[in-house]
Amino acid sequence: MRGDVDPAGLGVCDAHDHLFLRSPRLPGEELDDPAAAETVLRDFAAAGGQAFVQWTPHGMGRGAHVLADLSRATGVHVVAATGLHQAVHYEPTALAALYDGLAERLTAELTAGLPGAPAGVRAGLIKVAGDYHGLDGHTRRVMQAAAEAHHATGAPIAVHHELGTAAPDVLDLLCGRYGVPPQRVILGHLNRLPDLRLHRDVAASGAYVALDGPSRAHHATDHHLFDTVAALVEAGHAPQLLLGADTTTRSARHTPGPVHLLTALAPRLARAFGPELPARLLKANPARAFGVEWRS
Ligand SMILES: [Zn+2]
């Protein structure tokens, strides 16, 4: 948000979350309050957090105008996203207007800057989404544009998986068809589908797996988070794992959220797998996953 960050200086990172988010699917639950966002970052920083990656894409109220100020005020690095979510998160007329020149638009947000943001405030990742157990015409179109923007810039692609499904389809399309290296793909929400064998299969591709959950009260993501991390660590995938709180609604702000990753989950992981694992998942892996050798 405040320009490029040396990966070594990114620090302890919530790898998938939201400070700002707006969708017609979530009326009354908008995350649109800069003061509330500042409190989230301050609490996270007080718990030891240093970097916060927001996966809110184009057209969903990313807060581009204030992210840099919030980062400066709190000392937390904030990484913003370009890309598009599923069609249901947009008004149909607005969406139709976005398709023309989509790859160029995404590339421009990574290189020139975000619309509505102060000069030089750019996105650092490309967010896309799959559908439930498949990919529709919209999500395929967006993934093609995302792959083009990746090839133009080197930026990683972060993927929302609907209820944790369709990761094999996403890898086939992005990596198989469009040649995005799996190491530049971050698979989100897989733990919404607690199928550990599938998790191990897709992790074998080399893609990063961003596990999230504590901002979802009574949701399978939280119940399964520790066991999912454990299964992937035991299968040798610790270098690919990222942790995030994924706070998407105003109601979810009342859950422990990003702080929980540091104060509850990290100590548990340290007890189970040794003191190095939390730093690996929260610091070393995000530095690699979000580090970019910018091509333009
Ligand atoms: Zn998210």
GROMACS .gro file of C-alpha atoms and ligand atoms in nm:
model
  297
    1MET     CA    1   0.000   0.000   0.000
    2ARG     CA    2   0.285   0.231   0.084
    3GLY     CA    3   0.495   0.100  -0.204
    4ASP     CA    4   0.696  -0.218  -0.235
    5VAL     CA    5   0.787  -0.406   0.081
    6ASP     CA    6   1.107  -0.612   0.092
    7PRO     CA    7   0.975  -0.969   0.147
    8ALA     CA    8   1.219  -1.009   0.436
    9GLY     CA    9   1.050  -0.712   0.604
   10LEU     CA   10   0.688  -0.821   0.557
   11GLY     CA   11   0.675  -0.982   0.900
   12VAL     CA   12   0.398  -1.169   1.080
   13CYS     CA   13   0.116  -1.185   0.827
   14ASP     CA   14  -0.258  -1.245   0.820
   15ALA     CA   15  -0.247  -1.384   0.466
   16HIS     CA   16  -0.619  -1.364   0.386
   17ASP     CA   17  -0.849  -1.106   0.534
   18HIS     CA   18  -1.061  -0.798   0.464
   19LEU     CA   19  -1.070  -0.448   0.609
   20PHE     CA   20  -1.325  -0.330   0.352
   21LEU     CA   21  -1.582  -0.532   0.160
   22ARG     CA   22  -1.921  -0.466   0.004
   23SER     CA   23  -2.145  -0.708  -0.186
   24PRO     CA   24  -2.510  -0.715  -0.291
   25ARG     CA   25  -2.506  -1.064  -0.134
   26LEU     CA   26  -2.426  -0.925   0.210
   27PRO     CA   27  -2.670  -0.636   0.268
   28GLY     CA   28  -2.622  -0.457   0.597
   29GLU     CA   29  -2.292  -0.637   0.655
   30GLU     CA   30  -2.065  -0.395   0.468
   31LEU     CA   31  -1.714  -0.345   0.595
   32ASP     CA   32  -1.687   0.024   0.511
   33ASP     CA   33  -1.576   0.203   0.825
   34PRO     CA   34  -1.217   0.329   0.830
   35ALA     CA   35  -1.223   0.371   1.208
   36ALA     CA   36  -1.327   0.007   1.254
   37ALA     CA   37  -1.056  -0.100   1.009
   38GLU     CA   38  -0.800   0.097   1.205
   39THR     CA   39  -0.905  -0.078   1.527
   40VAL     CA   40  -0.860  -0.417   1.356
   41LEU     CA   41  -0.508  -0.324   1.249
   42ARG     CA   42  -0.416  -0.176   1.589
   43ASP     CA   43  -0.538  -0.487   1.774
   44PHE     CA   44  -0.352  -0.708   1.528
   45ALA     CA   45  -0.034  -0.504   1.571
   46ALA     CA   46  -0.065  -0.516   1.951
   47ALA     CA   47  -0.075  -0.897   1.927
   48GLY     CA   48   0.242  -0.897   1.713
   49GLY     CA   49   0.090  -0.871   1.366
   50GLN     CA   50   0.289  -0.683   1.101
   51ALA     CA   51   0.121  -0.747   0.766
   52PHE     CA   52  -0.238  -0.784   0.651
   53VAL     CA   53  -0.335  -0.907   0.305
   54GLN     CA   54  -0.677  -0.792   0.191
   55TRP     CA   55  -0.834  -1.016  -0.072
   56THR     CA   56  -1.113  -0.770  -0.165
   57PRO     CA   57  -1.106  -0.734  -0.545
   58HIS     CA   58  -1.214  -0.460  -0.786
   59GLY     CA   59  -1.565  -0.320  -0.746
   60MET     CA   60  -1.631  -0.445  -0.393
   61GLY     CA   61  -1.545  -0.133  -0.193
   62ARG     CA   62  -1.178  -0.208  -0.122
   63GLY     CA   63  -1.120   0.117   0.064
   64ALA     CA   64  -0.841   0.208  -0.177
   65HIS     CA   65  -0.863   0.574  -0.072
   66VAL     CA   66  -0.768   0.503   0.292
   67LEU     CA   67  -0.561   0.182   0.298
   68ALA     CA   68  -0.228   0.362   0.277
   69ASP     CA   69  -0.328   0.604   0.555
   70LEU     CA   70  -0.437   0.315   0.776
   71SER     CA   71  -0.112   0.135   0.712
   72ARG     CA   72   0.088   0.445   0.801
   73ALA     CA   73  -0.120   0.513   1.114
   74THR     CA   74  -0.087   0.160   1.251
   75GLY     CA   75   0.251   0.048   1.118
   76VAL     CA   76   0.096  -0.266   0.965
   77HIS     CA   77   0.180  -0.340   0.602
   78VAL     CA   78  -0.144  -0.370   0.406
   79VAL     CA   79  -0.146  -0.553   0.075
   80ALA     CA   80  -0.441  -0.478  -0.155
   81ALA     CA   81  -0.588  -0.688  -0.434
   82THR     CA   82  -0.710  -0.640  -0.787
   83GLY     CA   83  -0.916  -0.905  -0.969
   84LEU     CA   84  -1.286  -0.989  -0.966
   85HIS     CA   85  -1.505  -1.207  -0.747
   86GLN     CA   86  -1.796  -1.427  -0.866
   87ALA     CA   87  -2.062  -1.253  -1.076
   88VAL     CA   88  -2.315  -1.260  -0.788
   89HIS     CA   89  -2.111  -0.998  -0.605
   90TYR     CA   90  -2.172  -0.731  -0.873
   91GLU     CA   91  -2.466  -0.552  -1.026
   92PRO     CA   92  -2.508  -0.710  -1.372
   93THR     CA   93  -2.470  -0.383  -1.563
   94ALA     CA   94  -2.155  -0.292  -1.374
   95LEU     CA   95  -2.010  -0.632  -1.450
   96ALA     CA   96  -2.080  -0.618  -1.822
   97ALA     CA   97  -1.883  -0.294  -1.840
   98LEU     CA   98  -1.580  -0.457  -1.675
   99TYR     CA   99  -1.523  -0.740  -1.922
  100ASP     CA  100  -1.377  -0.531  -2.202
  101GLY     CA  101  -1.006  -0.493  -2.146
  102LEU     CA  102  -1.022  -0.678  -1.815
  103ALA     CA  103  -0.664  -0.809  -1.824
  104GLU     CA  104  -0.536  -0.458  -1.895
  105ARG     CA  105  -0.746  -0.318  -1.611
  106LEU     CA  106  -0.609  -0.572  -1.365
  107THR     CA  107  -0.254  -0.513  -1.487
  108ALA     CA  108  -0.296  -0.137  -1.450
  109GLU     CA  109  -0.412  -0.177  -1.090
  110LEU     CA  110  -0.092  -0.373  -1.019
  111THR     CA  111   0.142  -0.133  -1.197
  112ALA     CA  112  -0.010   0.217  -1.220
  113GLY     CA  113  -0.240   0.221  -0.919
  114LEU     CA  114  -0.588   0.164  -0.781
  115PRO     CA  115  -0.873   0.392  -0.893
  116GLY     CA  116  -0.964   0.635  -0.618
  117ALA     CA  117  -0.637   0.583  -0.432
  118PRO     CA  118  -0.357   0.836  -0.383
  119ALA     CA  119  -0.092   0.821  -0.656
  120GLY     CA  120   0.133   0.518  -0.642
  121VAL     CA  121  -0.098   0.299  -0.431
  122ARG     CA  122  -0.103  -0.029  -0.621
  123ALA     CA  123  -0.242  -0.379  -0.575
  124GLY     CA  124  -0.004  -0.660  -0.481
  125LEU     CA  125  -0.211  -0.964  -0.573
  126ILE     CA  126  -0.488  -1.077  -0.808
  127LYS     CA  127  -0.802  -1.222  -0.650
  128VAL     CA  128  -1.027  -1.457  -0.847
  129ALA     CA  129  -1.300  -1.703  -0.752
  130GLY     CA  130  -1.429  -2.044  -0.854
  131ASP     CA  131  -1.784  -2.176  -0.824
  132TYR     CA  132  -1.933  -2.465  -0.632
  133HIS     CA  133  -1.764  -2.776  -0.770
  134GLY     CA  134  -1.685  -2.606  -1.100
  135LEU     CA  135  -1.618  -2.287  -1.294
  136ASP     CA  136  -1.881  -2.090  -1.484
  137GLY     CA  137  -1.829  -1.867  -1.787
  138HIS     CA  138  -1.766  -1.560  -1.573
  139THR     CA  139  -1.509  -1.720  -1.347
  140ARG     CA  140  -1.327  -1.872  -1.645
  141ARG     CA  141  -1.315  -1.534  -1.816
  142VAL     CA  142  -1.180  -1.369  -1.502
  143MET     CA  143  -0.917  -1.639  -1.456
  144GLN     CA  144  -0.797  -1.594  -1.813
  145ALA     CA  145  -0.757  -1.221  -1.751
  146ALA     CA  146  -0.589  -1.290  -1.416
  147ALA     CA  147  -0.340  -1.522  -1.583
  148GLU     CA  148  -0.260  -1.250  -1.839
  149ALA     CA  149  -0.212  -0.996  -1.562
  150HIS     CA  150   0.011  -1.244  -1.379
  151HIS     CA  151   0.227  -1.299  -1.687
  152ALA     CA  152   0.253  -0.922  -1.739
  153THR     CA  153   0.353  -0.843  -1.380
  154GLY     CA  154   0.458  -1.156  -1.186
  155ALA     CA  155   0.189  -1.094  -0.921
  156PRO     CA  156   0.043  -1.395  -0.738
  157ILE     CA  157  -0.316  -1.510  -0.794
  158ALA     CA  158  -0.529  -1.577  -0.485
  159VAL     CA  159  -0.838  -1.794  -0.529
  160HIS     CA  160  -1.169  -1.803  -0.342
  161HIS     CA  161  -1.304  -2.160  -0.353
  162GLU     CA  162  -1.678  -2.178  -0.305
  163LEU     CA  163  -1.728  -2.393   0.006
  164GLY     CA  164  -1.375  -2.519  -0.051
  165THR     CA  165  -1.454  -2.689  -0.383
  166ALA     CA  166  -1.316  -2.687  -0.740
  167ALA     CA  167  -0.947  -2.646  -0.659
  168PRO     CA  168  -0.850  -2.914  -0.916
  169ASP     CA  169  -1.048  -2.724  -1.184
  170VAL     CA  170  -0.874  -2.400  -1.087
  171LEU     CA  171  -0.528  -2.556  -1.107
  172ASP     CA  172  -0.610  -2.717  -1.442
  173LEU     CA  173  -0.720  -2.385  -1.587
  174LEU     CA  174  -0.471  -2.140  -1.435
  175CYS     CA  175  -0.163  -2.362  -1.439
  176GLY     CA  176  -0.243  -2.629  -1.697
  177ARG     CA  177  -0.403  -2.413  -1.962
  178TYR     CA  178  -0.268  -2.064  -1.896
  179GLY     CA  179   0.079  -2.152  -1.770
  180VAL     CA  180   0.072  -1.979  -1.431
  181PRO     CA  181   0.337  -2.149  -1.211
  182PRO     CA  182   0.161  -2.327  -0.920
  183GLN     CA  183   0.400  -2.148  -0.681
  184ARG     CA  184   0.227  -1.822  -0.784
  185VAL     CA  185  -0.120  -1.952  -0.698
  186ILE     CA  186  -0.270  -1.925  -0.348
  187LEU     CA  187  -0.569  -2.152  -0.286
  188GLY     CA  188  -0.811  -2.006  -0.031
  189HIS     CA  189  -1.087  -2.160   0.180
  190LEU     CA  190  -1.000  -2.523   0.108
  191ASN     CA  191  -1.077  -2.603   0.469
  192ARG     CA  192  -1.443  -2.518   0.410
  193LEU     CA  193  -1.451  -2.867   0.259
  194PRO     CA  194  -1.283  -3.086   0.522
  195ASP     CA  195  -1.154  -3.343   0.272
  196LEU     CA  196  -0.795  -3.392   0.381
  197ARG     CA  197  -0.706  -3.624   0.096
  198LEU     CA  198  -0.815  -3.361  -0.156
  199HIS     CA  199  -0.611  -3.098   0.031
  200ARG     CA  200  -0.302  -3.315   0.006
  201ASP     CA  201  -0.366  -3.382  -0.362
  202VAL     CA  202  -0.390  -3.015  -0.456
  203ALA     CA  203  -0.099  -2.919  -0.229
  204ALA     CA  204   0.111  -3.169  -0.425
  205SER     CA  205   0.085  -2.924  -0.717
  206GLY     CA  206   0.314  -2.686  -0.527
  207ALA     CA  207   0.048  -2.415  -0.489
  208TYR     CA  208   0.014  -2.229  -0.160
  209VAL     CA  209  -0.282  -2.315   0.060
  210ALA     CA  210  -0.430  -2.029   0.264
  211LEU     CA  211  -0.625  -2.171   0.556
  212ASP     CA  212  -0.870  -1.943   0.727
  213GLY     CA  213  -1.150  -1.966   0.974
  214PRO     CA  214  -1.147  -1.792   1.309
  215SER     CA  215  -1.368  -1.509   1.182
  216ARG     CA  216  -1.642  -1.761   1.104
  217ALA     CA  217  -1.816  -1.851   1.426
  218HIS     CA  218  -1.964  -2.202   1.430
  219HIS     CA  219  -1.831  -2.266   1.081
  220ALA     CA  220  -1.645  -2.578   0.973
  221THR     CA  221  -1.341  -2.372   0.883
  222ASP     CA  222  -1.278  -2.298   1.248
  223HIS     CA  223  -1.361  -2.646   1.374
  224HIS     CA  224  -1.126  -2.808   1.126
  225LEU     CA  225  -0.851  -2.549   1.108
  226PHE     CA  226  -0.604  -2.714   1.344
  227ASP     CA  227  -0.656  -3.064   1.202
  228THR     CA  228  -0.626  -2.935   0.846
  229VAL     CA  229  -0.300  -2.760   0.922
  230ALA     CA  230  -0.178  -3.072   1.102
  231ALA     CA  231  -0.261  -3.304   0.812
  232LEU     CA  232  -0.082  -3.083   0.560
  233VAL     CA  233   0.221  -3.033   0.783
  234GLU     CA  234   0.247  -3.409   0.837
  235ALA     CA  235   0.230  -3.459   0.460
  236GLY     CA  236   0.530  -3.228   0.415
  237HIS     CA  237   0.344  -2.919   0.295
  238ALA     CA  238   0.442  -2.680   0.575
  239PRO     CA  239   0.635  -2.454   0.331
  240GLN     CA  240   0.311  -2.389   0.138
  241LEU     CA  241   0.075  -2.307   0.424
  242LEU     CA  242  -0.059  -1.960   0.500
  243LEU     CA  243  -0.301  -1.855   0.773
  244GLY     CA  244  -0.575  -1.594   0.754
  245ALA     CA  245  -0.883  -1.489   0.949
  246ASP     CA  246  -1.096  -1.392   0.645
  247THR     CA  247  -1.331  -1.144   0.809
  248THR     CA  248  -1.601  -1.072   0.549
  249THR     CA  249  -1.891  -0.921   0.743
  250ARG     CA  250  -1.961  -0.663   1.008
  251SER     CA  251  -2.099  -0.936   1.237
  252ALA     CA  252  -1.772  -1.127   1.205
  253ARG     CA  253  -1.589  -0.831   1.356
  254HIS     CA  254  -1.720  -0.958   1.691
  255THR     CA  255  -1.517  -1.279   1.658
  256PRO     CA  256  -1.151  -1.299   1.766
  257GLY     CA  257  -1.042  -1.262   1.402
  258PRO     CA  258  -0.682  -1.197   1.306
  259VAL     CA  259  -0.567  -1.168   1.667
  260HIS     CA  260  -0.680  -1.527   1.725
  261LEU     CA  261  -0.424  -1.651   1.472
  262LEU     CA  262  -0.145  -1.512   1.686
  263THR     CA  263  -0.274  -1.561   2.040
  264ALA     CA  264  -0.457  -1.895   2.012
  265LEU     CA  265  -0.366  -2.086   1.696
  266ALA     CA  266   0.007  -2.010   1.685
  267PRO     CA  267   0.079  -2.133   2.042
  268ARG     CA  268  -0.118  -2.451   1.972
  269LEU     CA  269   0.079  -2.515   1.655
  270ALA     CA  270   0.403  -2.452   1.844
  271ARG     CA  271   0.307  -2.705   2.111
  272ALA     CA  272   0.216  -2.967   1.853
  273PHE     CA  273   0.488  -2.916   1.592
  274GLY     CA  274   0.767  -2.724   1.760
  275PRO     CA  275   0.839  -2.356   1.810
  276GLU     CA  276   0.947  -2.290   1.450
  277LEU     CA  277   0.621  -2.375   1.280
  278PRO     CA  278   0.416  -2.062   1.364
  279ALA     CA  279   0.687  -1.831   1.231
  280ARG     CA  280   0.712  -2.043   0.922
  281LEU     CA  281   0.339  -2.022   0.848
  282LEU     CA  282   0.294  -1.660   0.955
  283LYS     CA  283   0.620  -1.508   0.832
  284ALA     CA  284   0.851  -1.712   0.607
  285ASN     CA  285   0.577  -1.854   0.383
  286PRO     CA  286   0.392  -1.523   0.325
  287ALA     CA  287   0.723  -1.355   0.237
  288ARG     CA  288   0.762  -1.607  -0.047
  289ALA     CA  289   0.394  -1.631  -0.144
  290PHE     CA  290   0.344  -1.254  -0.178
  291GLY     CA  291   0.696  -1.157  -0.287
  292VAL     CA  292   0.698  -1.036  -0.647
  293GLU     CA  293   0.981  -0.973  -0.891
  294TRP     CA  294   0.779  -0.708  -1.074
  295ARG     CA  295   0.801  -0.746  -1.450
  296SER     CA  296   0.639  -0.412  -1.517
  297ZN      ZN  297  -1.185  -1.361   0.177
   0.00000   0.00000   0.00000
